[in-house]
Amino acid sequence: MAYRPSKKFKKTVLGVGAVVLLAGLNAPAAFSFAEDRYHAYKIAQPGYKAQYGSWGLVALPEDQRINAMHAALLHTGKVLLIAGSGNDQKKFDKGTFDTVLWDPAKNTFKRIPTPEDFFCAGHSQLPDGRLLVAGGTARYEVLDGKVTRAGGGMRVKNESPDKTVTLRKGTRFRSPSGVEYESKFDVTVPKAKREFLISYAKSGRMLPWKTKVTAAEARVFVEAVQEGPQGLTTEAAQYEVIGLKGKDADNVYGLAERLSTAKQDFQGIKAAYEFDPKAEKYIPVAPMKDARWYPTLVTLQDGRVLAVSGLNDVGDVVPGDNEIYDPRTKKWTKGPFRYFPTYPALFLTKGGKLLYTGSNAGYGPAEKGRAPGLWDPRTNTFEPVKGLTDPDQLETSASLLLPPAQDQKVMVLGGGGVGESPKSTARTAIVDLKTATPAWREGPRLPQGTRYLSSVILPDDSVFTTGGARDYRGRGASDIHKAQFYWPRAGRFTAAAAPAVGRNYHSEALLLPDGRVATFGSDPLFADKDNTKLGRFEHRLEVYSPPYLHRDPALRPALGAGPDEVDQNGRATFRAKDTDRIVRARLMRPSAVTHTTDVEQRSIELGLSRTADSVTVDVPSDPTLVPPGWYMLFVTDVDGTPSEAKWIQVRAPKKPAAEDED
C-alpha cells in the first residue's frame, strides 16, 4: 500500500516551504540591511576614524536652507553661502535673492539681505578681509523651441557730443518695416566723442577749426513686442527709438544685425559689491564696464582683482574685455584683452604670471580658449603649456596650486566633455612651473572618471578630494560617493571615508579654521537612475573630520596669544606650550569657491623658530607667492596634526607715491 502523508504533515511542509521561500525572496533586502548596519558599525570605530576620518551632517534649520551656489570663508571664521535666485526662475521673477551666513563654531545661521541676483557671480578675497562679489544674473535662459519672440542684442548709438542718453527698460525700437522691439533693461549711452581737427594751408596759415564727432555706443537686449515669425531678422538695419523727438530722434538710434528665436542664454549684470564681514552686509561699489555671468575673479599680487570672462548682457561670452578692480578706489579699469570660456581657473604664480589650467565651467565654443598656458597680464603674452592627456575633457575639472605654494606645482583632476557630454576622465596631471619649459605630466588616476570634483588643501599638506559625478549633472544616478587624499610629496592617493551625500553641479567644499572640511550644494538634473524624476537641489550640509582630528586631543598643537598681522619684517610671535612638538607652520588663504572653481586657496610654507614658550613664524615677502589679505595660520606636529587656526593679516605692499597719484 502506497504511503500518503497526513494532512498535518502537508501543512507543516507547506508552512516550512513558505518560510524558506519568503526568506529567499527577502534575502537581498535582509543582506543589504545587515550590510548597512555593519558599515555603520565599522565607520563608527575609533580605529577606522583614525585611518579614514569621519563625516557628520550639520543640523540646518528649515528656514535657513538655500540653494548654496557659492561659498566663501571670511576672516571672522564664518562662511558666506550665496544663492541669489538659486537657479530657480520663480525666485528670480519675484526678485527674491538669498544669502546665509553660517558660523561653524556656534553652528548658527543668519539671513543676509541680498541686493542683486548673485546667482553665478564671481568673488575674490580683498586685502582688508572683505569679499568682492561681482556679476550675476540679469535674465534666465530660454531653451530652443521655447522662444516665442525674436530677440537679440541691439547696439544703441548716440551721436550727440553734448548729452548722455538713458533709455529705460521697455523702450521700443521700430524697424524700417515697422516691426517693434522692446528693451528688457535700462541702457545708458555716453556722449559722442568730439575731436577738434587742425589743418594748415600751403602758406602755413592755420585754417578754421573743424570738428569730428564719433558716435558713442551701448548694448541692450531687445525682444519683439509681438510673438511669431514677423520679428525674425537676418540683415543689418537701423532702428528708430520710439518716443524721441527733434535732435534726440536724429542722434539716438539702434543697430541690429540678427534677431532670432534661437536659444537665448543667461545674461549677466554689471553690479559689484563688497561684503563686509564685520558689519555683515553687502556694500555697493562701482559696477563693472561689462556685464558678467560665470566670471572668474582672481587676486593679483598688489591686491587688485582681475575679472575675466562671463556671459554679457546679451548672453554672449565676453570676447576678451577683462577689467581690474582697485579696492582702494572702489573702481574698475580696463584690463588686458584675452578670451577665456566661462569660470576659467587662473592661478597667480611666482613672478606674477597667471597659469590657466584649462579648467572651466562650460560656456564658449569647444575649439576656442580651452588650451592651458601661462598668461602675463602685464605684457598680455600667452605661452601654451602642453602635454595634457584628455584635453577635450577639462570642463568641470578641478584645479589647484599644490601645497606648499613654494613648489610651484599645479594639478588638474578629472573633468568632462564640453556641454552636456557624457564623457568624464579619471586623469590627473601636474605641471612644475619651476622647469625651463613647463609641461604637464601624468599624475595618479582617480578611481573613476569624475567631473565636479571638489579639492581642498589641508594643513598637513595633503589634498582632500571628494564627490563629483561620472555624467553631466549626475545623470543616471552617477554621483560618486567616494573621497580620497592626494599626497604631493609621495605622488599618490589614499582612501578617505566616503560621504553620505552626493555632490555634482553647483556644489562646493572648503577648509574651516578648526581643520574640518565643509561641503555644500548639488544640483542634479534627475533624481533616479532612469532619468525620469526631476532632481532637487541638495540642502544638506556635510562636514568631514580628517584623521588628524581623531588623534589624542591633548597632544594637538595649540597657539596662544599673538598679533593679528605680521610685522614689517614679515614675522609674528605666538605664545605656545610644548613647542618642541611643533615642527611646521602653514599660512592658508581662505577659499571663495563656486562651480568647482577655487583660485583663492593656497598654502604657504613658513619659516619657524621656537623658544620654550613661544613660536615665531616668518612669512615670505614675495606678494606673488603671498597675495595681500587675511590668512589662517596653522602649526603642525611631526604627524601633521594641526592646531586650530589663528587669523593673521598680510598687508599689500606700499605703492610708490607717483603711482598713488595716478
XYZ file of C-alpha atoms in Angstrom:
662
model
C 0.000 0.000 0.000
C 1.415 3.399 -1.016
C 2.332 5.849 1.678
C 0.187 9.006 1.894
C 1.303 11.894 4.097
C -1.177 13.110 6.651
C -2.930 16.456 6.305
C -0.986 17.689 9.333
C 2.325 16.790 7.674
C 1.272 18.536 4.460
C 0.502 21.726 6.353
C 3.823 21.531 8.152
C 5.768 21.073 4.922
C 3.850 23.879 3.245
C 4.478 26.138 6.215
C 8.216 25.448 6.235
C 8.334 25.909 2.464
C 6.609 29.242 2.730
C 9.129 30.401 5.317
C 12.030 29.220 3.165
C 10.509 30.897 0.106
C 9.931 34.189 1.935
C 13.443 34.064 3.360
C 14.787 33.556 -0.135
C 12.758 36.430 -1.533
C 13.806 38.737 1.272
C 17.449 37.671 1.324
C 18.752 40.629 -0.728
C 16.917 43.141 1.475
C 17.976 41.365 4.650
C 21.556 41.176 3.435
C 21.514 44.864 2.461
C 20.118 45.796 5.867
C 22.781 43.738 7.619
C 25.474 45.199 5.383
C 24.325 48.756 6.140
C 24.288 48.009 9.864
C 27.772 46.556 9.676
C 29.032 49.542 7.645
C 27.566 51.966 10.201
C 29.248 49.987 12.974
C 32.581 49.860 11.140
C 32.837 53.581 10.339
C 31.982 54.465 13.938
C 35.019 52.627 15.313
C 37.925 54.789 16.607
C 40.444 52.821 14.557
C 38.514 53.423 11.346
C 38.184 57.155 12.030
C 41.878 57.428 12.871
C 42.719 55.991 9.442
C 39.970 57.351 7.190
C 38.326 60.237 9.061
C 34.587 60.687 9.552
C 31.586 62.564 8.194
C 28.725 64.248 10.009
C 25.601 66.138 8.932
C 25.011 69.638 10.299
C 21.511 70.352 11.591
C 20.249 73.038 9.232
C 17.093 74.963 10.231
C 14.296 74.718 7.672
C 14.092 78.494 7.239
C 17.845 78.770 6.578
C 18.032 76.288 3.718
C 19.133 77.869 0.478
C 20.496 76.699 -2.856
C 24.145 77.357 -1.998
C 25.846 78.207 -5.311
C 28.827 79.982 -3.782
C 30.764 79.535 -0.544
C 33.432 81.805 0.924
C 35.249 81.628 4.250
C 35.539 85.036 5.929
C 38.240 86.116 8.394
C 35.633 86.101 11.154
C 35.585 82.311 10.752
C 32.076 82.410 9.318
C 31.069 81.030 5.922
C 29.098 83.124 3.435
C 26.706 80.959 1.405
C 25.301 82.778 -1.616
C 22.349 81.555 -3.666
C 20.944 84.670 -5.309
C 17.888 83.284 -7.094
C 19.473 79.829 -6.763
C 18.776 78.548 -10.284
C 15.072 79.000 -9.520
C 13.333 81.204 -12.071
C 10.301 81.663 -9.818
C 12.531 83.309 -7.220
C 14.192 85.350 -9.955
C 10.834 86.588 -11.247
C 9.817 87.562 -7.697
C 13.141 89.293 -7.072
C 13.796 87.022 -4.071
C 17.538 86.601 -3.561
C 19.216 84.678 -0.739
C 22.433 84.738 1.275
C 23.054 82.920 4.562
C 25.956 83.412 6.964
C 26.940 80.236 8.816
C 29.034 80.268 11.985
C 30.635 76.777 12.164
C 31.935 77.352 15.715
C 28.474 78.090 17.135
C 26.505 76.342 14.374
C 24.252 79.366 13.940
C 22.776 80.753 10.733
C 21.808 84.288 9.750
C 19.903 85.577 6.713
C 21.652 88.426 4.898
C 19.677 90.932 2.755
C 20.814 90.339 -0.824
C 20.509 93.357 -3.145
C 21.183 91.664 -6.510
C 20.844 88.259 -8.092
C 24.355 86.951 -7.355
C 23.485 83.564 -8.854
C 26.621 82.605 -10.844
C 28.626 85.696 -9.866
C 32.374 85.840 -9.270
C 34.122 86.505 -5.945
C 37.554 87.199 -4.540
C 39.164 87.876 -1.155
C 40.266 91.509 -0.732
C 43.319 92.668 1.283
C 41.196 94.086 4.130
C 39.186 90.875 4.527
C 36.118 91.947 2.620
C 34.795 89.718 -0.137
C 34.350 91.229 -3.597
C 31.234 89.862 -5.333
C 30.719 90.925 -8.949
C 28.307 89.899 -11.688
C 25.310 87.610 -11.526
C 22.058 87.051 -13.374
C 20.063 89.589 -15.367
C 17.901 87.118 -17.257
C 17.328 83.346 -17.265
C 17.900 81.281 -20.387
C 15.114 80.325 -22.788
C 15.760 76.980 -24.450
C 15.396 76.045 -28.117
C 11.767 75.570 -29.023
C 10.601 77.732 -26.115
C 11.468 81.134 -27.611
C 8.249 82.730 -28.861
C 9.519 86.272 -29.511
C 12.538 87.058 -31.658
C 15.297 88.750 -29.700
C 18.962 89.613 -29.547
C 21.463 92.370 -28.999
C 20.691 95.936 -30.053
C 23.567 98.433 -30.351
C 22.258 101.829 -29.282
C 24.160 104.752 -30.843
C 24.345 108.349 -29.597
C 25.749 110.983 -31.972
C 25.279 113.916 -29.584
C 28.548 115.190 -28.039
C 26.536 117.310 -25.605
C 24.444 114.855 -23.618
C 24.358 111.334 -22.241
C 21.189 109.423 -23.070
C 19.418 106.912 -20.812
C 16.692 104.706 -22.268
C 14.605 102.923 -19.666
C 13.578 99.281 -19.692
C 10.599 98.926 -22.042
C 11.858 101.480 -24.593
C 10.660 100.472 -28.058
C 12.687 100.332 -31.266
C 10.964 100.281 -34.667
C 12.488 98.556 -37.717
C 12.307 100.036 -41.242
C 9.460 97.578 -41.943
C 7.505 98.717 -38.882
C 8.211 95.760 -36.520
C 8.679 96.890 -32.919
C 11.087 95.553 -30.313
C 11.245 96.312 -26.595
C 14.364 96.704 -24.434
C 14.500 94.373 -21.442
C 16.856 96.555 -19.352
C 17.827 100.163 -18.825
C 20.651 101.318 -21.079
C 22.808 104.430 -20.777
C 24.754 105.681 -23.811
C 27.604 108.155 -23.140
C 28.117 111.381 -25.049
C 29.617 111.118 -28.513
C 33.320 111.898 -28.747
C 34.143 115.308 -30.254
C 37.610 115.873 -31.728
C 38.991 119.206 -32.934
C 40.996 118.833 -36.146
C 43.758 121.300 -37.014
C 44.805 121.866 -40.649
C 47.085 124.323 -42.389
C 47.166 125.944 -45.809
C 50.284 125.639 -48.007
C 51.271 129.083 -46.847
C 51.448 127.761 -43.310
C 48.393 129.730 -42.183
C 46.136 127.793 -39.791
C 42.727 127.129 -41.305
C 39.418 127.436 -39.382
C 38.672 124.702 -36.802
C 36.981 121.549 -37.939
C 35.380 119.007 -35.665
C 34.889 115.252 -35.936
C 32.142 113.512 -33.931
C 32.356 109.776 -33.236
C 29.117 108.238 -32.001
C 29.115 106.531 -28.595
C 27.584 103.088 -28.253
C 25.993 100.812 -25.654
C 24.314 97.436 -25.939
C 20.940 96.165 -24.736
C 18.893 93.009 -25.211
C 15.602 93.558 -27.072
C 12.641 91.312 -27.775
C 9.863 91.561 -30.374
C 6.664 93.016 -28.948
C 4.562 90.515 -30.907
C 5.033 86.762 -30.947
C 5.613 84.999 -34.226
C 7.973 84.901 -37.201
C 7.430 88.550 -38.210
C 10.064 89.549 -35.654
C 12.838 87.498 -37.280
C 15.583 89.488 -39.000
C 18.785 88.310 -40.663
C 20.071 91.578 -42.140
C 21.636 94.638 -40.537
C 19.245 97.554 -40.134
C 18.850 100.869 -38.317
C 16.021 101.161 -35.770
C 14.098 104.259 -34.728
C 13.723 104.881 -30.984
C 10.022 105.444 -30.413
C 9.247 108.466 -28.271
C 12.312 110.569 -29.077
C 11.751 113.853 -30.864
C 13.738 116.579 -32.553
C 17.534 116.310 -32.363
C 17.318 113.390 -29.952
C 15.457 111.381 -32.580
C 18.200 112.176 -35.112
C 21.093 111.473 -32.743
C 19.912 108.285 -30.999
C 19.055 105.091 -32.857
C 19.531 101.332 -32.735
C 21.511 98.948 -34.909
C 20.980 95.197 -35.056
C 22.238 92.509 -37.403
C 20.223 89.455 -36.379
C 17.181 88.995 -34.144
C 16.059 85.378 -33.955
C 14.140 82.739 -31.998
C 17.252 80.644 -31.332
C 18.075 79.622 -27.738
C 18.636 82.670 -25.549
C 21.360 82.143 -22.951
C 21.592 83.518 -19.436
C 22.579 87.177 -19.288
C 24.884 88.858 -16.794
C 24.803 92.012 -14.685
C 27.430 94.689 -14.115
C 26.816 95.149 -10.388
C 29.657 94.776 -7.881
C 29.585 94.753 -4.075
C 31.946 94.233 -1.183
C 30.673 92.025 1.627
C 31.805 93.430 4.978
C 32.407 90.535 7.432
C 32.189 92.813 10.470
C 29.029 94.707 9.514
C 27.737 91.506 7.856
C 26.221 93.291 4.888
C 26.763 93.976 1.188
C 28.155 97.411 0.310
C 27.800 98.642 -3.305
C 30.887 99.742 -5.256
C 31.305 100.921 -8.839
C 29.802 98.494 -11.366
C 31.900 96.722 -13.973
C 32.007 98.035 -17.514
C 30.848 94.659 -18.855
C 28.011 92.550 -17.538
C 29.263 89.113 -16.428
C 27.590 85.785 -15.593
C 30.016 82.906 -14.740
C 33.104 85.158 -14.409
C 36.334 84.346 -12.586
C 37.770 86.936 -10.198
C 41.442 86.421 -9.332
C 43.507 88.425 -6.823
C 46.733 89.936 -8.174
C 49.936 90.489 -6.201
C 49.121 94.125 -5.398
C 45.657 93.323 -4.017
C 43.749 94.386 -7.105
C 41.332 91.901 -8.664
C 41.139 90.829 -12.304
C 37.659 89.947 -13.635
C 37.743 87.572 -16.591
C 35.137 86.101 -18.973
C 31.434 85.519 -18.270
C 28.275 85.876 -20.339
C 27.455 89.512 -21.047
C 24.184 91.429 -21.128
C 23.034 89.815 -24.382
C 24.122 86.282 -23.441
C 27.406 86.130 -25.388
C 30.742 85.111 -23.854
C 32.633 88.346 -23.141
C 35.012 88.372 -26.122
C 38.127 89.192 -24.082
C 37.377 92.559 -22.480
C 38.721 91.925 -18.987
C 38.829 94.535 -16.216
C 40.605 95.243 -12.937
C 39.109 96.315 -9.610
C 41.121 98.516 -7.262
C 39.955 98.122 -3.630
C 41.482 101.496 -2.740
C 39.401 103.493 -5.231
C 36.456 101.030 -5.423
C 36.548 101.429 -9.204
C 37.237 99.316 -12.290
C 39.710 99.978 -15.101
C 40.438 98.243 -18.378
C 42.458 95.027 -18.121
C 44.494 93.063 -20.679
C 42.456 91.651 -23.551
C 42.224 87.837 -23.728
C 39.389 85.407 -24.357
C 38.545 82.565 -21.969
C 35.488 80.322 -21.619
C 33.392 80.918 -18.506
C 34.775 80.373 -14.969
C 38.345 79.791 -16.193
C 40.752 78.546 -13.495
C 43.550 81.136 -13.250
C 46.273 80.890 -10.587
C 48.704 83.630 -9.560
C 52.202 82.164 -9.852
C 55.595 83.271 -8.582
C 56.694 86.245 -10.668
C 53.172 87.485 -11.389
C 52.053 85.387 -14.348
C 48.692 83.612 -14.261
C 48.512 79.912 -15.066
C 45.348 78.978 -16.935
C 44.922 75.245 -16.351
C 42.193 74.851 -18.954
C 39.618 74.059 -16.251
C 36.380 75.934 -16.880
C 32.641 75.688 -16.345
C 31.429 75.424 -19.866
C 30.073 78.295 -21.926
C 32.001 79.008 -25.087
C 32.904 77.044 -28.240
C 34.830 73.787 -27.833
C 37.678 74.938 -30.064
C 38.347 78.368 -28.556
C 40.230 79.430 -25.423
C 40.477 75.993 -23.831
C 44.206 75.239 -24.145
C 46.247 75.686 -20.921
C 49.005 78.275 -20.756
C 50.935 80.899 -18.797
C 49.456 84.375 -19.248
C 51.397 87.506 -18.352
C 48.795 90.250 -17.752
C 51.466 92.972 -17.850
C 52.610 92.176 -21.399
C 49.478 90.272 -22.423
C 51.545 87.371 -23.726
C 50.415 83.750 -23.536
C 52.721 80.712 -23.530
C 50.944 77.373 -24.122
C 51.622 74.587 -21.619
C 51.405 71.295 -23.490
C 51.330 67.601 -22.691
C 47.871 67.255 -21.130
C 46.024 63.965 -21.618
C 42.301 64.204 -22.458
C 42.499 67.920 -23.287
C 38.911 67.776 -24.568
C 37.706 66.879 -21.043
C 38.723 69.896 -18.964
C 35.231 71.287 -18.459
C 34.099 70.933 -14.807
C 37.571 69.676 -13.815
C 39.193 70.694 -10.529
C 42.474 72.629 -10.353
C 44.668 73.809 -7.508
C 48.117 75.120 -6.619
C 49.615 72.162 -4.766
C 50.990 72.678 -1.253
C 53.309 74.217 -0.404
C 52.967 77.102 -2.853
C 56.758 77.499 -2.985
C 56.957 74.275 -5.032
C 55.010 75.993 -7.834
C 53.253 72.823 -8.941
C 49.663 72.923 -10.181
C 47.345 69.940 -10.509
C 44.270 69.238 -12.658
C 41.883 66.469 -11.599
C 39.141 64.846 -13.652
C 36.743 66.781 -15.854
C 34.279 66.120 -18.627
C 33.446 66.858 -22.229
C 32.101 70.193 -23.445
C 28.459 70.969 -22.693
C 26.135 68.093 -21.866
C 28.662 65.481 -22.927
C 28.514 62.155 -21.017
C 32.327 61.963 -21.132
C 34.399 62.092 -17.966
C 38.036 61.323 -17.257
C 39.978 59.838 -14.331
C 43.064 61.724 -15.494
C 45.100 63.874 -13.155
C 48.050 65.915 -14.347
C 50.710 68.085 -12.738
C 52.835 70.899 -14.128
C 56.071 72.077 -12.489
C 56.374 75.790 -13.186
C 59.991 75.876 -11.999
C 61.194 73.987 -15.071
C 62.576 75.875 -18.059
C 59.744 74.692 -20.313
C 56.749 73.736 -18.152
C 54.734 70.776 -19.436
C 52.010 68.565 -17.982
C 52.912 65.096 -16.761
C 50.528 62.311 -15.790
C 49.549 62.029 -12.147
C 47.886 59.064 -10.421
C 44.440 58.298 -11.790
C 41.229 58.874 -9.879
C 39.175 55.768 -9.020
C 36.914 56.561 -11.999
C 36.022 59.283 -14.471
C 34.882 62.267 -12.414
C 33.557 65.747 -13.095
C 32.535 68.375 -10.465
C 35.196 67.049 -8.073
C 35.945 69.218 -5.008
C 39.597 69.523 -3.965
C 40.627 71.142 -0.674
C 44.150 71.766 0.644
C 44.635 70.657 4.264
C 47.155 71.937 6.851
C 49.150 68.675 6.698
C 49.970 69.371 3.007
C 47.534 66.754 1.712
C 44.749 67.479 -0.771
C 41.317 66.150 0.163
C 39.156 65.327 -2.865
C 35.507 64.380 -2.620
C 32.283 63.945 -4.532
C 31.615 64.653 -8.174
C 29.730 62.611 -10.749
C 30.562 60.433 -13.708
C 27.985 62.030 -16.037
C 26.678 65.513 -16.714
C 24.890 66.866 -13.603
C 24.750 63.392 -12.067
C 22.625 61.876 -14.828
C 21.904 58.166 -14.465
C 22.422 58.336 -10.680
C 26.146 58.773 -11.363
C 27.118 60.692 -8.208
C 30.362 59.304 -6.779
C 30.211 58.615 -3.050
C 33.960 58.471 -2.583
C 36.707 60.597 -1.117
C 40.481 60.341 -1.091
C 43.676 62.160 -0.159
C 46.369 63.156 -2.609
C 49.851 63.399 -1.068
C 52.040 65.673 -3.231
C 55.356 64.512 -1.740
C 54.543 60.837 -2.358
C 52.576 61.438 -5.562
C 49.787 59.034 -4.637
C 46.171 58.778 -3.464
C 44.988 57.099 -0.279
C 41.387 56.341 0.666
C 39.223 58.503 2.928
C 35.830 57.858 4.499
C 33.013 58.047 1.958
C 30.487 60.921 2.148
C 26.807 60.146 2.649
C 25.681 62.991 0.381
C 26.346 63.000 -3.367
C 27.632 66.239 -4.895
C 27.688 67.284 -8.549
C 26.920 70.575 -10.335
C 26.674 73.666 -8.095
C 28.494 72.044 -5.176
C 31.351 73.403 -3.072
C 33.838 72.381 -0.383
C 36.209 74.429 1.759
C 38.568 74.210 4.727
C 37.310 75.517 8.092
C 39.582 77.143 10.727
C 39.258 74.114 13.012
C 40.730 71.819 10.333
C 37.461 70.258 9.131
C 36.129 70.386 5.561
C 32.571 71.590 4.896
C 30.651 70.533 1.773
C 27.579 72.247 0.327
C 25.096 72.102 -2.534
C 24.487 69.923 -5.605
C 22.031 70.497 -8.422
C 21.261 67.194 -10.191
C 19.092 67.095 -13.290
C 17.342 63.898 -12.224
C 16.593 62.007 -9.015
C 16.665 58.446 -10.363
C 18.847 56.162 -12.456
C 16.378 56.133 -15.360
C 16.297 59.959 -15.535
C 12.511 60.097 -15.195
C 12.174 62.140 -11.986
C 13.397 65.701 -11.757
C 16.202 66.297 -9.287
C 16.084 68.643 -6.321
C 18.788 70.938 -5.042
C 20.773 69.361 -2.213
C 20.375 71.366 1.014
C 22.191 69.031 3.401
C 25.440 70.369 4.807
C 28.002 67.640 5.478
C 31.305 68.138 7.310
C 34.375 65.917 7.126
C 36.781 65.474 10.058
C 40.152 64.229 8.734
C 42.097 61.504 10.570
C 44.255 64.114 12.308
C 41.183 65.200 14.301
C 40.736 61.669 15.666
C 44.087 61.595 17.448
C 44.596 62.347 21.129
C 43.246 65.922 21.548
C 45.628 66.501 24.451
C 48.556 66.179 22.042
C 47.152 68.569 19.455
C 49.357 71.669 18.974
C 47.841 74.977 20.066
C 48.719 78.614 19.548
C 48.072 81.170 22.269
C 48.050 84.964 22.222
C 49.705 86.751 19.326
C 49.299 89.582 16.806
C 46.610 89.799 14.136
C 49.083 90.876 11.455
C 52.707 90.266 10.574
C 55.245 92.972 11.386
C 57.300 94.940 8.864
C 59.760 92.046 8.664
C 57.027 89.516 7.962
C 57.231 87.944 11.412
C 54.678 87.121 14.087
C 55.215 85.524 17.512
C 52.619 83.489 19.426
C 52.579 82.003 22.885
C 52.617 78.203 22.835
C 53.138 75.144 25.054
C 55.182 72.053 24.231
C 56.896 73.990 21.463
C 59.362 71.183 20.830
C 56.483 69.212 19.245
C 55.692 71.975 16.735
C 57.670 71.281 13.561
C 55.878 73.092 10.684
C 53.832 76.221 10.034
C 51.490 76.950 7.130
C 49.730 80.131 6.052
C 46.489 79.167 4.283
C 44.373 81.546 2.227
C 40.603 81.139 2.749
C 38.516 79.794 -0.100
C 35.961 81.517 -2.298
C 34.571 78.683 -4.406
C 31.853 78.040 -6.973
C 31.355 75.659 -9.906
C 34.418 73.593 -8.898
C 36.483 76.771 -9.299
C 38.554 77.959 -6.329
C 41.501 80.091 -7.397
C 41.929 81.620 -3.928
C 43.081 78.684 -1.795
C 46.836 78.249 -1.358
C 49.155 77.012 1.387
C 52.479 78.752 2.046
C 55.343 77.169 3.952
C 56.637 79.473 6.720
C 59.940 79.796 8.494
C 59.632 78.631 12.108
C 61.669 79.294 15.244
C 60.856 78.313 18.845
C 61.550 79.212 22.425
C 60.352 77.311 25.459
C 57.020 79.151 25.475
C 56.599 80.748 22.027
C 56.886 80.196 18.295
C 57.788 82.772 15.673
C 56.791 82.408 12.040
C 58.399 84.101 9.052
C 56.164 84.933 6.078
C 57.793 85.223 2.618
C 57.862 88.806 1.391
C 57.027 87.957 -2.236
C 53.419 89.130 -2.897
C 53.166 86.871 -5.961
C 53.590 83.993 -3.528
C 51.609 85.562 -0.654
C 48.987 87.953 -2.085
C 47.763 90.502 0.481
C 44.823 89.523 2.650
C 43.778 87.562 5.722
C 45.126 84.044 6.202
C 44.704 81.101 8.549
C 47.918 80.257 10.403
C 48.278 76.572 11.323
C 51.172 74.862 13.096
C 51.529 71.078 12.967
C 53.405 68.334 14.752
C 55.572 65.678 13.109
C 52.461 63.598 12.273
C 50.749 66.526 10.566
C 48.246 67.141 13.360
C 47.322 70.831 13.042
C 46.409 73.433 15.605
C 43.231 75.402 15.232
C 43.908 78.374 13.001
C 44.855 81.858 14.094
C 43.748 84.594 11.707
C 46.534 86.926 10.615
C 46.692 89.686 8.006
C 49.367 90.206 5.370
C 49.151 93.732 4.040
C 49.575 94.851 0.451
C 52.980 96.266 -0.475
C 53.016 100.041 -0.407
C 52.826 101.692 -3.785
C 55.237 104.459 -4.820
C 53.868 107.970 -4.286
C 53.818 108.671 -8.035
C 51.667 105.600 -8.592
C 49.305 106.658 -5.800
C 48.790 109.998 -7.527
C 47.610 108.202 -10.649
